[in-house]
mmCIF file with all atom_site columns, C-alpha atoms in Angstrom:
data_model
loop_
_atom_site.group_PDB
_atom_site.id
_atom_site.type_symbol
_atom_site.label_atom_id
_atom_site.label_alt_id
_atom_site.label_comp_id
_atom_site.label_asym_id
_atom_site.label_entity_id
_atom_site.label_seq_id
_atom_site.pdbx_PDB_ins_code
_atom_site.Cartn_x
_atom_site.Cartn_y
_atom_site.Cartn_z
_atom_site.occupancy
_atom_site.B_iso_or_equiv
_atom_site.pdbx_formal_charge
_atom_site.auth_seq_id
_atom_site.auth_comp_id
_atom_site.auth_asym_id
_atom_site.auth_atom_id
_atom_site.pdbx_PDB_model_num
ATOM 1   C CA . UNK A 1 1   ? 145.141 153.832 71.834  1.00 0.00 ? 388 UNK A CA 1
ATOM 2   C CA . UNK A 1 2   ? 141.702 155.373 72.206  1.00 0.00 ? 389 UNK A CA 1
ATOM 3   C CA . UNK A 1 3   ? 140.490 157.427 75.162  1.00 0.00 ? 390 UNK A CA 1
ATOM 4   C CA . UNK A 1 4   ? 138.793 154.475 76.902  1.00 0.00 ? 391 UNK A CA 1
ATOM 5   C CA . UNK A 1 5   ? 142.120 152.632 77.080  1.00 0.00 ? 392 UNK A CA 1
ATOM 6   C CA . UNK A 1 6   ? 144.032 155.641 78.345  1.00 0.00 ? 393 UNK A CA 1
ATOM 7   C CA . UNK A 1 7   ? 145.838 155.740 81.675  1.00 0.00 ? 394 UNK A CA 1
ATOM 8   C CA . UNK A 1 8   ? 143.525 158.642 82.627  1.00 0.00 ? 395 UNK A CA 1
ATOM 9   C CA . UNK A 1 9   ? 140.405 156.461 82.293  1.00 0.00 ? 396 UNK A CA 1
ATOM 10  C CA . UNK A 1 10  ? 142.095 153.629 84.194  1.00 0.00 ? 397 UNK A CA 1
ATOM 11  C CA . UNK A 1 11  ? 143.038 156.068 86.982  1.00 0.00 ? 398 UNK A CA 1
ATOM 12  C CA . UNK A 1 12  ? 139.519 157.561 87.075  1.00 0.00 ? 399 UNK A CA 1
ATOM 13  C CA . UNK A 1 13  ? 137.933 154.118 87.444  1.00 0.00 ? 400 UNK A CA 1
ATOM 14  C CA . UNK A 1 14  ? 140.443 153.032 90.112  1.00 0.00 ? 401 UNK A CA 1
ATOM 15  C CA . UNK A 1 15  ? 140.025 156.274 92.053  1.00 0.00 ? 402 UNK A CA 1
ATOM 16  C CA . UNK A 1 16  ? 136.239 155.949 92.037  1.00 0.00 ? 403 UNK A CA 1
ATOM 17  C CA . UNK A 1 17  ? 136.425 152.294 93.081  1.00 0.00 ? 404 UNK A CA 1
ATOM 18  C CA . UNK A 1 18  ? 138.680 153.181 96.020  1.00 0.00 ? 405 UNK A CA 1
ATOM 19  C CA . UNK A 1 19  ? 135.954 155.550 97.297  1.00 0.00 ? 406 UNK A CA 1
ATOM 20  C CA . UNK A 1 20  ? 133.371 152.723 97.388  1.00 0.00 ? 407 UNK A CA 1
ATOM 21  C CA . UNK A 1 21  ? 132.859 152.013 101.066 1.00 0.00 ? 408 UNK A CA 1
ATOM 22  C CA . UNK A 1 22  ? 130.960 148.782 100.462 1.00 0.00 ? 409 UNK A CA 1
ATOM 23  C CA . UNK A 1 23  ? 133.640 147.368 98.155  1.00 0.00 ? 410 UNK A CA 1
ATOM 24  C CA . UNK A 1 24  ? 136.304 148.233 100.732 1.00 0.00 ? 411 UNK A CA 1
ATOM 25  C CA . UNK A 1 25  ? 134.184 146.680 103.510 1.00 0.00 ? 412 UNK A CA 1
ATOM 26  C CA . UNK A 1 26  ? 133.727 143.462 101.502 1.00 0.00 ? 413 UNK A CA 1
ATOM 27  C CA . UNK A 1 27  ? 137.414 143.320 100.545 1.00 0.00 ? 414 UNK A CA 1
ATOM 28  C CA . UNK A 1 28  ? 136.618 143.400 96.811  1.00 0.00 ? 415 UNK A CA 1
ATOM 29  C CA . UNK A 1 29  ? 139.412 144.165 94.351  1.00 0.00 ? 416 UNK A CA 1
ATOM 30  C CA . UNK A 1 30  ? 139.297 145.750 90.920  1.00 0.00 ? 417 UNK A CA 1
ATOM 31  C CA . UNK A 1 31  ? 140.897 143.085 88.711  1.00 0.00 ? 418 UNK A CA 1
ATOM 32  C CA . UNK A 1 32  ? 140.655 144.300 85.116  1.00 0.00 ? 419 UNK A CA 1
ATOM 33  C CA . UNK A 1 33  ? 139.549 147.424 83.258  1.00 0.00 ? 420 UNK A CA 1
ATOM 34  C CA . UNK A 1 34  ? 138.958 147.387 79.505  1.00 0.00 ? 421 UNK A CA 1
ATOM 35  C CA . UNK A 1 35  ? 136.681 149.455 77.267  1.00 0.00 ? 422 UNK A CA 1
ATOM 36  C CA . UNK A 1 36  ? 133.143 148.389 78.166  1.00 0.00 ? 423 UNK A CA 1
ATOM 37  C CA . UNK A 1 37  ? 134.319 145.561 80.426  1.00 0.00 ? 424 UNK A CA 1
ATOM 38  C CA . UNK A 1 38  ? 135.384 145.475 84.102  1.00 0.00 ? 425 UNK A CA 1
ATOM 39  C CA . UNK A 1 39  ? 136.009 142.600 86.482  1.00 0.00 ? 426 UNK A CA 1
ATOM 40  C CA . UNK A 1 40  ? 136.058 142.603 90.278  1.00 0.00 ? 427 UNK A CA 1
ATOM 41  C CA . UNK A 1 41  ? 137.241 139.771 92.518  1.00 0.00 ? 428 UNK A CA 1
ATOM 42  C CA . UNK A 1 42  ? 136.288 138.873 96.051  1.00 0.00 ? 429 UNK A CA 1
ATOM 43  C CA . UNK A 1 43  ? 137.997 136.323 98.292  1.00 0.00 ? 430 UNK A CA 1
ATOM 44  C CA . UNK A 1 44  ? 135.624 133.821 99.899  1.00 0.00 ? 431 UNK A CA 1
ATOM 45  C CA . UNK A 1 45  ? 136.351 134.814 103.511 1.00 0.00 ? 432 UNK A CA 1
ATOM 46  C CA . UNK A 1 46  ? 134.057 134.023 106.432 1.00 0.00 ? 433 UNK A CA 1
ATOM 47  C CA . UNK A 1 47  ? 132.961 137.688 106.583 1.00 0.00 ? 434 UNK A CA 1
ATOM 48  C CA . UNK A 1 48  ? 131.237 137.427 103.158 1.00 0.00 ? 435 UNK A CA 1
ATOM 49  C CA . UNK A 1 49  ? 129.834 133.907 103.365 1.00 0.00 ? 436 UNK A CA 1
ATOM 50  C CA . UNK A 1 50  ? 126.480 132.638 104.501 1.00 0.00 ? 437 UNK A CA 1
ATOM 51  C CA . UNK A 1 51  ? 125.758 129.786 106.890 1.00 0.00 ? 438 UNK A CA 1
ATOM 52  C CA . UNK A 1 52  ? 126.740 127.073 104.360 1.00 0.00 ? 439 UNK A CA 1
ATOM 53  C CA . UNK A 1 53  ? 130.116 128.713 103.611 1.00 0.00 ? 440 UNK A CA 1
ATOM 54  C CA . UNK A 1 54  ? 129.119 129.901 100.127 1.00 0.00 ? 441 UNK A CA 1
ATOM 55  C CA . UNK A 1 55  ? 129.676 133.548 99.236  1.00 0.00 ? 442 UNK A CA 1
ATOM 56  C CA . UNK A 1 56  ? 126.491 135.355 100.267 1.00 0.00 ? 443 UNK A CA 1
ATOM 57  C CA . UNK A 1 57  ? 124.081 136.391 97.498  1.00 0.00 ? 444 UNK A CA 1
ATOM 58  C CA . UNK A 1 58  ? 124.271 139.990 98.740  1.00 0.00 ? 445 UNK A CA 1
ATOM 59  C CA . UNK A 1 59  ? 128.046 140.107 98.258  1.00 0.00 ? 446 UNK A CA 1
ATOM 60  C CA . UNK A 1 60  ? 127.750 138.312 94.911  1.00 0.00 ? 447 UNK A CA 1
ATOM 61  C CA . UNK A 1 61  ? 125.178 140.787 93.622  1.00 0.00 ? 448 UNK A CA 1
ATOM 62  C CA . UNK A 1 62  ? 126.990 143.823 95.012  1.00 0.00 ? 449 UNK A CA 1
ATOM 63  C CA . UNK A 1 63  ? 130.195 143.105 93.115  1.00 0.00 ? 450 UNK A CA 1
ATOM 64  C CA . UNK A 1 64  ? 128.216 142.230 89.965  1.00 0.00 ? 451 UNK A CA 1
ATOM 65  C CA . UNK A 1 65  ? 126.358 145.561 90.155  1.00 0.00 ? 452 UNK A CA 1
ATOM 66  C CA . UNK A 1 66  ? 129.630 147.412 90.682  1.00 0.00 ? 453 UNK A CA 1
ATOM 67  C CA . UNK A 1 67  ? 131.400 145.632 87.793  1.00 0.00 ? 454 UNK A CA 1
ATOM 68  C CA . UNK A 1 68  ? 128.601 146.591 85.399  1.00 0.00 ? 455 UNK A CA 1
ATOM 69  C CA . UNK A 1 69  ? 128.600 150.189 86.565  1.00 0.00 ? 456 UNK A CA 1
ATOM 70  C CA . UNK A 1 70  ? 132.326 150.586 86.027  1.00 0.00 ? 457 UNK A CA 1
ATOM 71  C CA . UNK A 1 71  ? 132.136 148.814 82.652  1.00 0.00 ? 458 UNK A CA 1
ATOM 72  C CA . UNK A 1 72  ? 129.659 151.486 81.547  1.00 0.00 ? 459 UNK A CA 1
ATOM 73  C CA . UNK A 1 73  ? 131.718 154.288 83.065  1.00 0.00 ? 460 UNK A CA 1
ATOM 74  C CA . UNK A 1 74  ? 134.719 153.323 80.906  1.00 0.00 ? 461 UNK A CA 1
ATOM 75  C CA . UNK A 1 75  ? 132.718 154.464 77.875  1.00 0.00 ? 462 UNK A CA 1
ATOM 76  C CA . UNK A 1 76  ? 131.803 157.919 79.182  1.00 0.00 ? 463 UNK A CA 1
ATOM 77  C CA . UNK A 1 77  ? 133.839 161.093 79.566  1.00 0.00 ? 464 UNK A CA 1
ATOM 78  C CA . UNK A 1 78  ? 135.344 162.379 82.792  1.00 0.00 ? 465 UNK A CA 1
ATOM 79  C CA . UNK A 1 79  ? 132.363 164.651 83.477  1.00 0.00 ? 466 UNK A CA 1
ATOM 80  C CA . UNK A 1 80  ? 130.002 161.660 83.681  1.00 0.00 ? 467 UNK A CA 1
ATOM 81  C CA . UNK A 1 81  ? 128.956 159.249 86.393  1.00 0.00 ? 468 UNK A CA 1
ATOM 82  C CA . UNK A 1 82  ? 126.548 156.326 86.240  1.00 0.00 ? 469 UNK A CA 1
ATOM 83  C CA . UNK A 1 83  ? 123.864 155.131 88.626  1.00 0.00 ? 470 UNK A CA 1
ATOM 84  C CA . UNK A 1 84  ? 122.080 151.795 88.569  1.00 0.00 ? 471 UNK A CA 1
ATOM 85  C CA . UNK A 1 85  ? 118.439 152.101 87.530  1.00 0.00 ? 472 UNK A CA 1
ATOM 86  C CA . UNK A 1 86  ? 117.710 148.403 87.892  1.00 0.00 ? 473 UNK A CA 1
ATOM 87  C CA . UNK A 1 87  ? 119.330 145.017 87.784  1.00 0.00 ? 474 UNK A CA 1
ATOM 88  C CA . UNK A 1 88  ? 118.269 141.412 87.919  1.00 0.00 ? 475 UNK A CA 1
ATOM 89  C CA . UNK A 1 89  ? 120.526 138.575 88.910  1.00 0.00 ? 476 UNK A CA 1
ATOM 90  C CA . UNK A 1 90  ? 120.009 134.828 88.628  1.00 0.00 ? 477 UNK A CA 1
ATOM 91  C CA . UNK A 1 91  ? 121.879 132.757 91.193  1.00 0.00 ? 478 UNK A CA 1
ATOM 92  C CA . UNK A 1 92  ? 122.625 129.655 89.136  1.00 0.00 ? 479 UNK A CA 1
ATOM 93  C CA . UNK A 1 93  ? 124.771 127.700 91.594  1.00 0.00 ? 480 UNK A CA 1
ATOM 94  C CA . UNK A 1 94  ? 126.090 128.229 95.104  1.00 0.00 ? 481 UNK A CA 1
ATOM 95  C CA . UNK A 1 95  ? 128.951 130.727 94.909  1.00 0.00 ? 482 UNK A CA 1
ATOM 96  C CA . UNK A 1 96  ? 131.715 128.309 95.860  1.00 0.00 ? 483 UNK A CA 1
ATOM 97  C CA . UNK A 1 97  ? 135.436 128.642 95.357  1.00 0.00 ? 484 UNK A CA 1
ATOM 98  C CA . UNK A 1 98  ? 138.436 130.419 96.783  1.00 0.00 ? 485 UNK A CA 1
ATOM 99  C CA . UNK A 1 99  ? 137.348 133.630 95.068  1.00 0.00 ? 486 UNK A CA 1
ATOM 100 C CA . UNK A 1 100 ? 134.480 134.873 93.012  1.00 0.00 ? 487 UNK A CA 1
ATOM 101 C CA . UNK A 1 101 ? 134.893 137.151 90.014  1.00 0.00 ? 488 UNK A CA 1
ATOM 102 C CA . UNK A 1 102 ? 132.186 139.472 88.705  1.00 0.00 ? 489 UNK A CA 1
ATOM 103 C CA . UNK A 1 103 ? 132.456 140.593 85.094  1.00 0.00 ? 490 UNK A CA 1
ATOM 104 C CA . UNK A 1 104 ? 130.391 143.498 83.783  1.00 0.00 ? 491 UNK A CA 1
ATOM 105 C CA . UNK A 1 105 ? 130.172 143.901 80.007  1.00 0.00 ? 492 UNK A CA 1
ATOM 106 C CA . UNK A 1 106 ? 128.357 146.685 78.163  1.00 0.00 ? 493 UNK A CA 1
ATOM 107 C CA . UNK A 1 107 ? 125.765 145.272 75.786  1.00 0.00 ? 494 UNK A CA 1
ATOM 108 C CA . UNK A 1 108 ? 124.342 148.597 74.574  1.00 0.00 ? 495 UNK A CA 1
ATOM 109 C CA . UNK A 1 109 ? 125.626 152.070 75.346  1.00 0.00 ? 496 UNK A CA 1
ATOM 110 C CA . UNK A 1 110 ? 123.144 154.899 75.004  1.00 0.00 ? 497 UNK A CA 1
ATOM 111 C CA . UNK A 1 111 ? 123.336 158.645 75.589  1.00 0.00 ? 498 UNK A CA 1
ATOM 112 C CA . UNK A 1 112 ? 121.272 158.266 78.739  1.00 0.00 ? 499 UNK A CA 1
ATOM 113 C CA . UNK A 1 113 ? 120.699 154.555 79.447  1.00 0.00 ? 500 UNK A CA 1
ATOM 114 C CA . UNK A 1 114 ? 123.249 151.760 79.134  1.00 0.00 ? 501 UNK A CA 1
ATOM 115 C CA . UNK A 1 115 ? 122.579 148.027 79.447  1.00 0.00 ? 502 UNK A CA 1
ATOM 116 C CA . UNK A 1 116 ? 125.189 145.599 80.805  1.00 0.00 ? 503 UNK A CA 1
ATOM 117 C CA . UNK A 1 117 ? 125.556 141.849 81.058  1.00 0.00 ? 504 UNK A CA 1
ATOM 118 C CA . UNK A 1 118 ? 126.585 140.675 84.541  1.00 0.00 ? 505 UNK A CA 1
ATOM 119 C CA . UNK A 1 119 ? 128.381 137.373 85.112  1.00 0.00 ? 506 UNK A CA 1
ATOM 120 C CA . UNK A 1 120 ? 129.821 135.968 88.326  1.00 0.00 ? 507 UNK A CA 1
ATOM 121 C CA . UNK A 1 121 ? 132.229 133.038 88.409  1.00 0.00 ? 508 UNK A CA 1
ATOM 122 C CA . UNK A 1 122 ? 133.434 130.852 91.249  1.00 0.00 ? 509 UNK A CA 1
ATOM 123 C CA . UNK A 1 123 ? 137.209 130.414 90.991  1.00 0.00 ? 510 UNK A CA 1
ATOM 124 C CA . UNK A 1 124 ? 139.061 127.438 92.472  1.00 0.00 ? 511 UNK A CA 1
ATOM 125 C CA . UNK A 1 125 ? 142.754 127.477 93.425  1.00 0.00 ? 512 UNK A CA 1
ATOM 126 C CA . UNK A 1 126 ? 143.510 125.059 90.553  1.00 0.00 ? 513 UNK A CA 1
ATOM 127 C CA . UNK A 1 127 ? 142.140 127.523 88.000  1.00 0.00 ? 514 UNK A CA 1
ATOM 128 C CA . UNK A 1 128 ? 138.675 125.994 87.521  1.00 0.00 ? 515 UNK A CA 1
ATOM 129 C CA . UNK A 1 129 ? 136.117 128.688 86.711  1.00 0.00 ? 516 UNK A CA 1
ATOM 130 C CA . UNK A 1 130 ? 132.381 128.065 87.034  1.00 0.00 ? 517 UNK A CA 1
ATOM 131 C CA . UNK A 1 131 ? 129.495 130.426 86.237  1.00 0.00 ? 518 UNK A CA 1
ATOM 132 C CA . UNK A 1 132 ? 127.516 130.877 89.482  1.00 0.00 ? 519 UNK A CA 1
ATOM 133 C CA . UNK A 1 133 ? 125.322 133.886 88.627  1.00 0.00 ? 520 UNK A CA 1
ATOM 134 C CA . UNK A 1 134 ? 124.313 136.011 85.668  1.00 0.00 ? 521 UNK A CA 1
ATOM 135 C CA . UNK A 1 135 ? 122.111 139.014 85.158  1.00 0.00 ? 522 UNK A CA 1
ATOM 136 C CA . UNK A 1 136 ? 121.380 142.215 83.353  1.00 0.00 ? 523 UNK A CA 1
ATOM 137 C CA . UNK A 1 137 ? 121.614 145.814 84.471  1.00 0.00 ? 524 UNK A CA 1
ATOM 138 C CA . UNK A 1 138 ? 120.405 149.199 83.289  1.00 0.00 ? 525 UNK A CA 1
ATOM 139 C CA . UNK A 1 139 ? 122.386 152.305 84.229  1.00 0.00 ? 526 UNK A CA 1
ATOM 140 C CA . UNK A 1 140 ? 121.728 155.995 83.746  1.00 0.00 ? 527 UNK A CA 1
ATOM 141 C CA . UNK A 1 141 ? 124.462 158.450 82.829  1.00 0.00 ? 528 UNK A CA 1
ATOM 142 C CA . UNK A 1 142 ? 124.430 161.570 84.991  1.00 0.00 ? 529 UNK A CA 1
ATOM 143 C CA . UNK A 1 143 ? 126.673 164.630 85.168  1.00 0.00 ? 530 UNK A CA 1
ATOM 144 C CA . UNK A 1 144 ? 129.432 164.406 87.768  1.00 0.00 ? 531 UNK A CA 1
ATOM 145 C CA . UNK A 1 145 ? 128.452 166.505 90.779  1.00 0.00 ? 532 UNK A CA 1
ATOM 146 C CA . UNK A 1 146 ? 130.440 169.726 91.137  1.00 0.00 ? 533 UNK A CA 1
ATOM 147 C CA . UNK A 1 147 ? 132.977 169.823 93.911  1.00 0.00 ? 534 UNK A CA 1
#
């Protein structure tokens, strides 16, 4: 087992996620943590939908951004944090389903900049999974603030 798969890295990612006020406000849940890959789910409740009952693009992009950031963070040491420098998301279909799932996957890890693939799927109760958004993100590694 390498460091990225360690219980310490899992705990660090979970602890950081729990401090995310927006994720808590949206009701998002950390679903899976693997080296260079993180997924986050969000139930399609009325509080996160738009006027046509699809999950709002803002909620869709927020969990995609977060999934990519945590995917990158799995590859850095405990003294590191990441911040989004930029991201672009394409909304391919209305975000329909009982839940949506954002998957962030590291495409290229650098010492300073890391690039991630972002994918968001609509999930139906019967298990059907449909790609509703995709994008790309650039993150910068920064030192964890003291304190």
